[in-house]
Coordinates of C-alpha atoms in Angstrom, one line a residue:
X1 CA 85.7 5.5 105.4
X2 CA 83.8 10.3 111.5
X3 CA 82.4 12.1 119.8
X4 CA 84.2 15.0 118.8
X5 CA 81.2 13.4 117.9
X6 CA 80.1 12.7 114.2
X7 CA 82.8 14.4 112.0
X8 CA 85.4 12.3 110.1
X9 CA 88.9 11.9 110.8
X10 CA 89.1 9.0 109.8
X11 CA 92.9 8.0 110.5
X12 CA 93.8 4.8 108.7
X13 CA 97.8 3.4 110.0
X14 CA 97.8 -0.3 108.1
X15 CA 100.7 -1.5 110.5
X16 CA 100.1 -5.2 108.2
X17 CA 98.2 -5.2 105.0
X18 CA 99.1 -9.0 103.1
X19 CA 98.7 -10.1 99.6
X20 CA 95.9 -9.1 97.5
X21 CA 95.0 -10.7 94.3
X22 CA 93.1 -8.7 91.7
X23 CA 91.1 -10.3 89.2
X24 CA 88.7 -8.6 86.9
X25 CA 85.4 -9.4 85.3
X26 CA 85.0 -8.7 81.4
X27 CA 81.5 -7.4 81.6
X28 CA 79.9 -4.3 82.7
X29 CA 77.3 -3.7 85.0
X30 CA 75.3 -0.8 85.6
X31 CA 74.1 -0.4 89.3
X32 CA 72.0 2.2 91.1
X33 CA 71.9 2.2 94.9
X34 CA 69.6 4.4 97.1
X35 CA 72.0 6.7 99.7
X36 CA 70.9 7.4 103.6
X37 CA 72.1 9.7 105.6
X38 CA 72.1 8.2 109.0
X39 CA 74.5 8.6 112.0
X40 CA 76.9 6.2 112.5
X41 CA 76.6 3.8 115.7
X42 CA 77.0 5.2 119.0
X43 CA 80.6 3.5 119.4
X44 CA 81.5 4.4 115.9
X45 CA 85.0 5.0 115.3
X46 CA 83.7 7.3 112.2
X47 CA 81.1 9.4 115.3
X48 CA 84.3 10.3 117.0
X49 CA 86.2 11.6 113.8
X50 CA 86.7 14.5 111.4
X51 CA 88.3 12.8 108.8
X52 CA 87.3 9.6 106.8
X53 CA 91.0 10.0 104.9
X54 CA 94.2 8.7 106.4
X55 CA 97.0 11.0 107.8
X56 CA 99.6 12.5 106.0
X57 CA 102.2 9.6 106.8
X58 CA 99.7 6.8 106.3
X59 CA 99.2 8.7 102.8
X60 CA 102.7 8.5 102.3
X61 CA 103.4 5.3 103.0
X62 CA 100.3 3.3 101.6
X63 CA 100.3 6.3 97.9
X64 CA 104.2 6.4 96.7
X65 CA 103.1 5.7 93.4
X66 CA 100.5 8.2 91.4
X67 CA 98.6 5.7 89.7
X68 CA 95.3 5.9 87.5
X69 CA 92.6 3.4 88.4
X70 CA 92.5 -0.1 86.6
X71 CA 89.0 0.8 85.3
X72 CA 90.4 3.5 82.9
X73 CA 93.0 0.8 81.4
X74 CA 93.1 -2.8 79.7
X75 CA 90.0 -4.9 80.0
X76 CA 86.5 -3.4 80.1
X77 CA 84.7 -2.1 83.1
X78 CA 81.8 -3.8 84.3
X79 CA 79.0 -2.3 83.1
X80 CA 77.3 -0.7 86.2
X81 CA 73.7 0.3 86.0
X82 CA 73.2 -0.1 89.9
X83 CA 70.9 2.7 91.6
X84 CA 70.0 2.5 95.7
X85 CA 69.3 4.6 98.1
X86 CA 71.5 5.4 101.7
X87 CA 71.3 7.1 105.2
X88 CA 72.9 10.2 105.3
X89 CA 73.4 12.2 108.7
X90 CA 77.0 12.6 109.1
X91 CA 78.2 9.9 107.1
X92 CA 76.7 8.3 104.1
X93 CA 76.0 4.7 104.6
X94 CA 75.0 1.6 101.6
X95 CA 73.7 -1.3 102.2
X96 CA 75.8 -3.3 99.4
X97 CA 75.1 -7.2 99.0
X98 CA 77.9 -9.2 99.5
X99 CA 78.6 -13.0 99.7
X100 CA 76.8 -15.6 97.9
X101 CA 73.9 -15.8 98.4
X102 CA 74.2 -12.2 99.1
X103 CA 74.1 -10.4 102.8
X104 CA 73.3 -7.0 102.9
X105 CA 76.0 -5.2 104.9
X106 CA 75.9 -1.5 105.8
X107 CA 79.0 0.1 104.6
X108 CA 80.5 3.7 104.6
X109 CA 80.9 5.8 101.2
X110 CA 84.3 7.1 101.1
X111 CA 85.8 8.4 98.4
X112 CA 89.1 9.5 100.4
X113 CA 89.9 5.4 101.4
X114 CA 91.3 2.5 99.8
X115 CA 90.7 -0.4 101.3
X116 CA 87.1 -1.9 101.7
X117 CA 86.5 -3.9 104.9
X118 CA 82.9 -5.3 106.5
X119 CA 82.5 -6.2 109.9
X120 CA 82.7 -10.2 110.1
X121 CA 80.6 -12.5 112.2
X122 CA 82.6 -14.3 115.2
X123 CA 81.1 -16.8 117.5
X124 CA 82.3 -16.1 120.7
X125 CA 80.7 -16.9 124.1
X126 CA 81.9 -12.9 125.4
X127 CA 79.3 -11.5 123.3
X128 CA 77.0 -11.8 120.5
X129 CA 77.9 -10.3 117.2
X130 CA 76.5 -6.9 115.6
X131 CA 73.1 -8.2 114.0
X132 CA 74.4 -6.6 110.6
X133 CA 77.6 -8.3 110.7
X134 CA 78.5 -10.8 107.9
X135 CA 78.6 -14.1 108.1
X136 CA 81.6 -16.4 106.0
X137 CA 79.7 -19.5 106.7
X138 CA 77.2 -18.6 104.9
X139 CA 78.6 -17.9 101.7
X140 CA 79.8 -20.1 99.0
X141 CA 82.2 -17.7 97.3
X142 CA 84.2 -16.6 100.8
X143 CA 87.8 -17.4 101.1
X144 CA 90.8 -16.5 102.9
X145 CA 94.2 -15.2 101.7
X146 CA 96.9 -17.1 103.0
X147 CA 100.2 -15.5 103.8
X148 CA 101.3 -17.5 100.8
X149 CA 99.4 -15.3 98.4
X150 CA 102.0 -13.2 96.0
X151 CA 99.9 -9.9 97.4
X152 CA 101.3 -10.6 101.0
X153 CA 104.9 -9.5 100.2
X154 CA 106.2 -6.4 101.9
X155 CA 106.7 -2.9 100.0
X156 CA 104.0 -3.6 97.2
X157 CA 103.6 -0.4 95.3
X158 CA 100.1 0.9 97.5
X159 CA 100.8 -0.7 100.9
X160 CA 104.7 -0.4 102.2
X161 CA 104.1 -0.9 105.4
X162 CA 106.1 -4.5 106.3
X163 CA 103.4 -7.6 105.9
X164 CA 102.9 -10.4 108.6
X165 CA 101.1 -13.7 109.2
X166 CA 98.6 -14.6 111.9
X167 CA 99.5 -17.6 113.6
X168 CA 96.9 -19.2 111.0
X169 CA 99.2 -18.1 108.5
X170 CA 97.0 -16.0 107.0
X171 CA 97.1 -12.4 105.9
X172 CA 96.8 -10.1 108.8
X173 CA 95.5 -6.5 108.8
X174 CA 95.1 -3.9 111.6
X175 CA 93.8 -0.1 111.7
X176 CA 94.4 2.2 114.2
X177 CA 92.1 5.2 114.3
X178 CA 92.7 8.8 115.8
X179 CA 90.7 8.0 118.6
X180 CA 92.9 4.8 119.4
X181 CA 90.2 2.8 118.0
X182 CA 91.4 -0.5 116.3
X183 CA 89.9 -2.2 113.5
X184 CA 92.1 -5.8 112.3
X185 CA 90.8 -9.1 110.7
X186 CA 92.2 -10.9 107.7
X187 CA 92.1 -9.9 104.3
X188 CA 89.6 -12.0 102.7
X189 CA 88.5 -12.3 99.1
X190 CA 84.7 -12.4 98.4
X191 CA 81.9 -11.3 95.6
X192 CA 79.1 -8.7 95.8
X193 CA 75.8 -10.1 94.0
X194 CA 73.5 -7.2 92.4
X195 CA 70.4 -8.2 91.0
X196 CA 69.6 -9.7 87.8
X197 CA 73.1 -12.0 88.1
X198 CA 75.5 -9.1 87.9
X199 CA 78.3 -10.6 90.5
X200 CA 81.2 -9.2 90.3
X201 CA 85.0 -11.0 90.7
X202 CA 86.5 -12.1 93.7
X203 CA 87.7 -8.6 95.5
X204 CA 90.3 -8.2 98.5
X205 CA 88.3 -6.4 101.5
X206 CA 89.2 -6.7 105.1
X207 CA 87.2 -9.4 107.2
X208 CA 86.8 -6.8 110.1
X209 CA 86.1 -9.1 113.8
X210 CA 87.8 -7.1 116.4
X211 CA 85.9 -4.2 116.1
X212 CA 82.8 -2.3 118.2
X213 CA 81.8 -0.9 114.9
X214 CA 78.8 -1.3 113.2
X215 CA 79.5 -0.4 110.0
X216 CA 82.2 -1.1 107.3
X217 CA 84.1 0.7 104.9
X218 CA 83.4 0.8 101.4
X219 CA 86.5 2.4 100.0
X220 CA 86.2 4.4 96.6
X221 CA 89.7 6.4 96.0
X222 CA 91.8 6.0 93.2
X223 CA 94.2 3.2 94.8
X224 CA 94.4 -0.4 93.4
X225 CA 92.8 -2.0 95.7
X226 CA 89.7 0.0 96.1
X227 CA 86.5 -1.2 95.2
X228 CA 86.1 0.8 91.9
X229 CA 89.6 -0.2 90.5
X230 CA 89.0 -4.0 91.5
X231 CA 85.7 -4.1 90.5
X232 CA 86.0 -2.3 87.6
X233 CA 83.4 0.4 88.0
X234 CA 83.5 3.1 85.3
X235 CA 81.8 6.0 87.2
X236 CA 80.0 6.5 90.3
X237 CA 77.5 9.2 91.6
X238 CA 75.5 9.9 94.9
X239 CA 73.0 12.7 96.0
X240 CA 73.5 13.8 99.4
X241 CA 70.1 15.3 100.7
X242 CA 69.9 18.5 102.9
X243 CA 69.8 17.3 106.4
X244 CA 66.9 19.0 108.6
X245 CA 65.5 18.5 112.3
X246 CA 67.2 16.1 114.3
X247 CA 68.9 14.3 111.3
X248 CA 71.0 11.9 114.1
X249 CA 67.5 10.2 115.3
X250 CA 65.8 10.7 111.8
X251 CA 68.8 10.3 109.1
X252 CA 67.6 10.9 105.2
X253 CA 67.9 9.7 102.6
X254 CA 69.4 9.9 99.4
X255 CA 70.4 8.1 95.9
X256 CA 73.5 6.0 94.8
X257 CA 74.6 4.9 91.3
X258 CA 76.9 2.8 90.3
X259 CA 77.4 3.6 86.4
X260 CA 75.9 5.6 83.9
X261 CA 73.6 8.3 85.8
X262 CA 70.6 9.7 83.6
X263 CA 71.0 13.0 85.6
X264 CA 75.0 13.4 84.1
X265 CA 73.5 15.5 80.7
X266 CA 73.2 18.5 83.6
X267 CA 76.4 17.9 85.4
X268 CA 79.6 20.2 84.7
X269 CA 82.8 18.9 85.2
X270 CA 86.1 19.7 86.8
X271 CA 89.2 18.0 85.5
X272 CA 91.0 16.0 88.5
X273 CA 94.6 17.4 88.6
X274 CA 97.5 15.0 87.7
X275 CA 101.1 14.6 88.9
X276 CA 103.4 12.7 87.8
X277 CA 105.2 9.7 89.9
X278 CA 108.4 11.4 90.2
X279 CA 107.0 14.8 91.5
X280 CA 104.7 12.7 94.0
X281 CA 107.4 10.5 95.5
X282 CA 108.6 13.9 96.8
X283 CA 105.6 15.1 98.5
X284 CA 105.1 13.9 102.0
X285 CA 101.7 15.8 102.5
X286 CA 100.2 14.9 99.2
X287 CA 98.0 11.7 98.8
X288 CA 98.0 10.9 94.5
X289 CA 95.0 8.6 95.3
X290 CA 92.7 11.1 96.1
X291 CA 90.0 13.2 94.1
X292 CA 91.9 16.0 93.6
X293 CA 90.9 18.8 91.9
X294 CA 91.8 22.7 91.0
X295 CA 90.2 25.0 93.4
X296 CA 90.5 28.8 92.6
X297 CA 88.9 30.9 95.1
X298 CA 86.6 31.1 97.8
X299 CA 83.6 34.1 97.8
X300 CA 81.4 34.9 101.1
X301 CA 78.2 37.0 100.1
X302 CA 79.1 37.5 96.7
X303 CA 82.9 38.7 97.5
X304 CA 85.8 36.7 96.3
X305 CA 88.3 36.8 99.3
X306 CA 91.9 37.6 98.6
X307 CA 93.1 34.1 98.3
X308 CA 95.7 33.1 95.9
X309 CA 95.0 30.4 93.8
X310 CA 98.0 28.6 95.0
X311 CA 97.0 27.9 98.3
X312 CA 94.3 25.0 97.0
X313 CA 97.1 23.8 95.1
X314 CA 100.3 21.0 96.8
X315 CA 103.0 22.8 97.1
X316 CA 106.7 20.9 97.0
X317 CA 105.9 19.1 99.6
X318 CA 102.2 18.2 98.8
X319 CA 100.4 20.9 101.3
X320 CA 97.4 22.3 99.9
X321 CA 95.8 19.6 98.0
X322 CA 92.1 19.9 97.6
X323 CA 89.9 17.2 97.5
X324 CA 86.6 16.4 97.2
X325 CA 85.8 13.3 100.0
X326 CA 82.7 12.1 101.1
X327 CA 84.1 10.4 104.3
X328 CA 84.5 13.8 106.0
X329 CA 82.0 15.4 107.2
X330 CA 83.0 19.1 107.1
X331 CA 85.0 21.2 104.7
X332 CA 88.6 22.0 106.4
X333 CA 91.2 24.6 104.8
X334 CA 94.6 25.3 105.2
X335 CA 95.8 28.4 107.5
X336 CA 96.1 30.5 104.9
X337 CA 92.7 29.9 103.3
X338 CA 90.9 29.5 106.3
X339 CA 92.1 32.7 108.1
X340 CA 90.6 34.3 105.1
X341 CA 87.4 32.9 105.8
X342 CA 87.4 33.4 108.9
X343 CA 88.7 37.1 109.2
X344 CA 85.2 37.7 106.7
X345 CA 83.3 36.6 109.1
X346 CA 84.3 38.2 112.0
X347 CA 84.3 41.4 109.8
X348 CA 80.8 40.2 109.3
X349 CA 79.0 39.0 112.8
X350 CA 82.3 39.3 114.7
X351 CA 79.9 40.2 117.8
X352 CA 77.8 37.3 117.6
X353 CA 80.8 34.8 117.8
X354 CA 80.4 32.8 120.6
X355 CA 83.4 33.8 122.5
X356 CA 85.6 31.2 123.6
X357 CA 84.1 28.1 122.2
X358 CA 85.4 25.9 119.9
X359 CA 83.6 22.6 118.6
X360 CA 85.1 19.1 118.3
X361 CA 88.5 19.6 119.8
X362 CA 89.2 22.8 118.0
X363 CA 88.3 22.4 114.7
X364 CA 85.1 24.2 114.1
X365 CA 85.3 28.2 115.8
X366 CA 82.7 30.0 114.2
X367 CA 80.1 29.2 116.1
X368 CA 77.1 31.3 117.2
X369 CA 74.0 30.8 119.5
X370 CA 72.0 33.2 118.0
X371 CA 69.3 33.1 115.9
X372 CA 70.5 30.9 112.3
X373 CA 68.5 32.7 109.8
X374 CA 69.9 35.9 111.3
X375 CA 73.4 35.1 111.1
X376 CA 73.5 33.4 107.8
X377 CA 71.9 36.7 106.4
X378 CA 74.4 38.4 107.6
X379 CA 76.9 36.6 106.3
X380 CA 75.2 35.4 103.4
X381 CA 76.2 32.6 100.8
X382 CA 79.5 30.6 100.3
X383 CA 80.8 29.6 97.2
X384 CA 84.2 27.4 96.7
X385 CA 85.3 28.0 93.3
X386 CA 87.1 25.8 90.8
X387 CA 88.5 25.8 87.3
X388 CA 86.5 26.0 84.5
X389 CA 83.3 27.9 85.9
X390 CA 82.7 25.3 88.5
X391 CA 81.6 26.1 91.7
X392 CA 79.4 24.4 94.8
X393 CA 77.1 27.1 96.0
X394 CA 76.3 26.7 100.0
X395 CA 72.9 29.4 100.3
X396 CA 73.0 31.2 103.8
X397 CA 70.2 29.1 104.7
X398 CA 72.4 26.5 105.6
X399 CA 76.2 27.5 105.7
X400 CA 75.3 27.0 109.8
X401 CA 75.5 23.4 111.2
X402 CA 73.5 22.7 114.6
X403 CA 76.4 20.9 116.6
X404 CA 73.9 20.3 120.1
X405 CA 73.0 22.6 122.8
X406 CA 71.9 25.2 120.5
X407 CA 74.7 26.1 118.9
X408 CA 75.6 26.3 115.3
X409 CA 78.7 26.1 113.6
X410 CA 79.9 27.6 110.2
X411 CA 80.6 23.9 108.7
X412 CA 84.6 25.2 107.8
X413 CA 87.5 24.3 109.9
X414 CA 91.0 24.8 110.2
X415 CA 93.1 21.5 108.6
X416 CA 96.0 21.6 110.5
X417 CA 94.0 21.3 113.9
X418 CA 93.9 17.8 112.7
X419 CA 97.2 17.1 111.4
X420 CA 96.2 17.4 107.5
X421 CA 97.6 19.9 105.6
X422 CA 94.9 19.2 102.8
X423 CA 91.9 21.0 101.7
X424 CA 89.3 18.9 102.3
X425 CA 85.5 19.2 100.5
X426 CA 83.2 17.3 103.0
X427 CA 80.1 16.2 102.6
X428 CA 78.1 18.8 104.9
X429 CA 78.8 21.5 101.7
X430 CA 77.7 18.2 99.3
X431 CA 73.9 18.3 100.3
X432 CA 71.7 18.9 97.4
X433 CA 74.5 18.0 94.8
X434 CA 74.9 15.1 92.6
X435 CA 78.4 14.6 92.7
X436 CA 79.6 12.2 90.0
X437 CA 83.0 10.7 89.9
X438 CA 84.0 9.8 86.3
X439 CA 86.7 8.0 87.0
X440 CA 87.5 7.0 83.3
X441 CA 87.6 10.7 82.5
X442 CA 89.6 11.7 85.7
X443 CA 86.8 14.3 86.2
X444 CA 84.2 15.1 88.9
X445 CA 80.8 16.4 88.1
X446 CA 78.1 18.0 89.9
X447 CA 74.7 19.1 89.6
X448 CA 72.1 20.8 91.8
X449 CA 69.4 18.7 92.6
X450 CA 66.8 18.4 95.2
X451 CA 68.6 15.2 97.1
X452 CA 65.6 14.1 99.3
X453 CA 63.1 13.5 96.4
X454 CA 63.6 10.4 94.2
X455 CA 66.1 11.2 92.0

């Protein structure tokens, strides 16, 4: 929850999304999980995308309400104390136990999605099934939601979209991706087991089985139905490590918490922006379930460009929202932000632009083939800037991404190439961060850290 290969546009369209049923656990559980960087399989629908975050319409439709996760709000969260590790190489992929007993099941981090899915087991004589796929029969806790369910009316608040059966009568969901990819399955209710008997309630997720992917989506936005607000989870963290050598044969790997994270005492904080429902109805462009948070400026080699503030901010109709979103691989601006950016660095190592070429359908073109340490001295480091002192430092070691064939990209790109009008914090400028979500505090943290060690 991205071969214009490995970024990630990740274009959710729910044409049916049925009844869900949330019920929550009184207890709290506090779970660590280690993070990888890996690629994504070779047929990936997330390989062949920018974005993990659904397009402006599917925003509108599935986010008319502004809401605040359930975790902040009645009962108390489940007490997470959950650390593991993931893959990280252009998506960050958990192996999270699900079912019971559990099945480990490799899943994509994305904090810009709502609903979680896993790729289900189906016997069928046209082919075997992906080896990490997961298996209902096995599990004493699976069940299906039947179109009966109150969830599986049309126009609930998250999902407008009309609702339909199968001819099962069961809740039916499908996704269409940019690439024409499709994802559908039922909507299913099942537990994840963590160790020492910390199981979790019953959560809606999407029972994936006609799909070529590998991996499923573990979605982490602020919507309803998203695997923090169902299950309850008060705060969430990961450590993306800095990727080096061929990273898409030999993905790192990096550290996950669920809960409390002992590293949080260094953190500093950003307060996520809030709008209220009337304003966001209004805003076609704007998605209220995102991470959104107050960006201020933007400084290449220690100069602040001349960028006002208001262009990382929605305008009336939502444009300019940025958000921080670990489902997209690099950092896309709007126009006015990026042709900032990029007039700085032509000013720069305008000569050294490889002329003519642009990577992954347009959306990356600063690119060079000459030498990497030269170029980012030249144009030395990148800072995004945000309110209260915050900012995420990108040193010119590594403000260059090797895209194949010897070139190297600066890892910024232009949103509206993709048909966002968002600012988007990938996770490419994430490496060496802890980045905390504190979803009870409606902040985000982060923290310079060293994200390939054991942290």
């Amino acid at each position: 929850m991205a071969s214009c290969n490995y970024l990630f546009l990740l274009v959710f369209i729910i044409i049916i999304i049925n009844s869900f049923h949330l019920t929550i656990q009184q207890h709290t559980i506090s779970v660590s999980f280690p993070l990888t960087s890996a690629p994504l399989s070779p047929n990936s629908k997330s390989s062949k995308l920018f974005l993990s975050s659904l397009s402006p319409s599917s925003k509108s439709n599935q986010s008319q309400l502004h809401r605040k996760t359930a975790a902040a709000a009645s009962s108390p969260p489940f007490n997470y104390n959950y650390k593991s590790s993931f893959k990280y190489s252009m998506a960050l992929i958990v192996s999270l136990p699900i079912g019971t007993p559990p099945q480990a099941q490799q899943m994509v981090l994305d904090t810009g999605s709502q609903l979680s899915w896993i790729q289900c087991h189906r016997k069928s004589p046209k082919k075997p099934p992906p080896t990490t796929s997961f298996d209902p029969s096995r599990s004493s806790t699976f069940s299906l939601l039947p179109c009966t369910h109150p969830v599986c009316k049309p126009r609930i608040p998250d999902f407008t979209l009309p609702t339909t059966c199968d001819q099962n009568r069961l809740c039916h969901y499908s996704y269409f991706y940019a690439d024409g990819t499709l994802a559908e399955g039922n909507l299913v209710r099942e537990r994840f087991t963590f160790p020492n008997s910390r199981i979790t309630p019953p959560l809606i997720l999407g029972c994936t089985a006609e799909s070529d992917e590998a991996e499923g989506i573990l979605g982490m936005n602020l919507g309803r139905l998203s695997f923090i607000s169902q299950a309850k989870v008060p705060k969430f963290s990961y450590c993306v490590p800095f990727r080096q050598g061929n990273y898409k044969i030999n993905p790192t790997t990096g550290s996950f918490y669920l809960g409390q994270n002992p590293n949080s005492p260094t953190f500093r904080y950003v307060d996520l922006l809030s709008f209220p429902q009337s304003q966001s109805r209004g805003m076609p462009n704007f998605d209220p379930l995102a991470y959104t948070v107050g960006m201020v400026g933007i400084k290449i080699g220690g100069k602040k460009l001349n960028i006002s503030p208001a262009t990382f901010r929605p305008d009336a109709g939502g444009s300019g929202q940025t958000m921080i979103d670990s489902g997209t691989q690099y950092t896309f601006l709007v126009d006015a932000a990026y042709a900032k950016v990029r007039e700085e660095v032509v000013r720069l190592v305008g000569p050294k632009l490889k002329k003519g070429y642009a990577y992954g359908g347009g959306a990356l073109d600063m690119c060079f083939d000459g030498n990497a340490v030269e170029i980012g001295r030249l144009i030395g480091d990148i800072a995004f800037e945000f309110e209260k002192g915050v900012q995420i430092l990108i040193n010119k070691e590594r403000i260059l991404d090797d895209v194949g064939g010897g070139v190297r990209c600066v890892g910024i790109g232009r949103s509206e190439s993709l048909g966002v009008a968002s600012n988007i914090i990938g996770n490419f400028h994430q490496q060496n961060l802890w980045v905390e979500f504190d979803v009870v505090n409606r902040r985000v943290g982060f923290g310079v850290a060293d994200c390939s060690r054991s942290v």
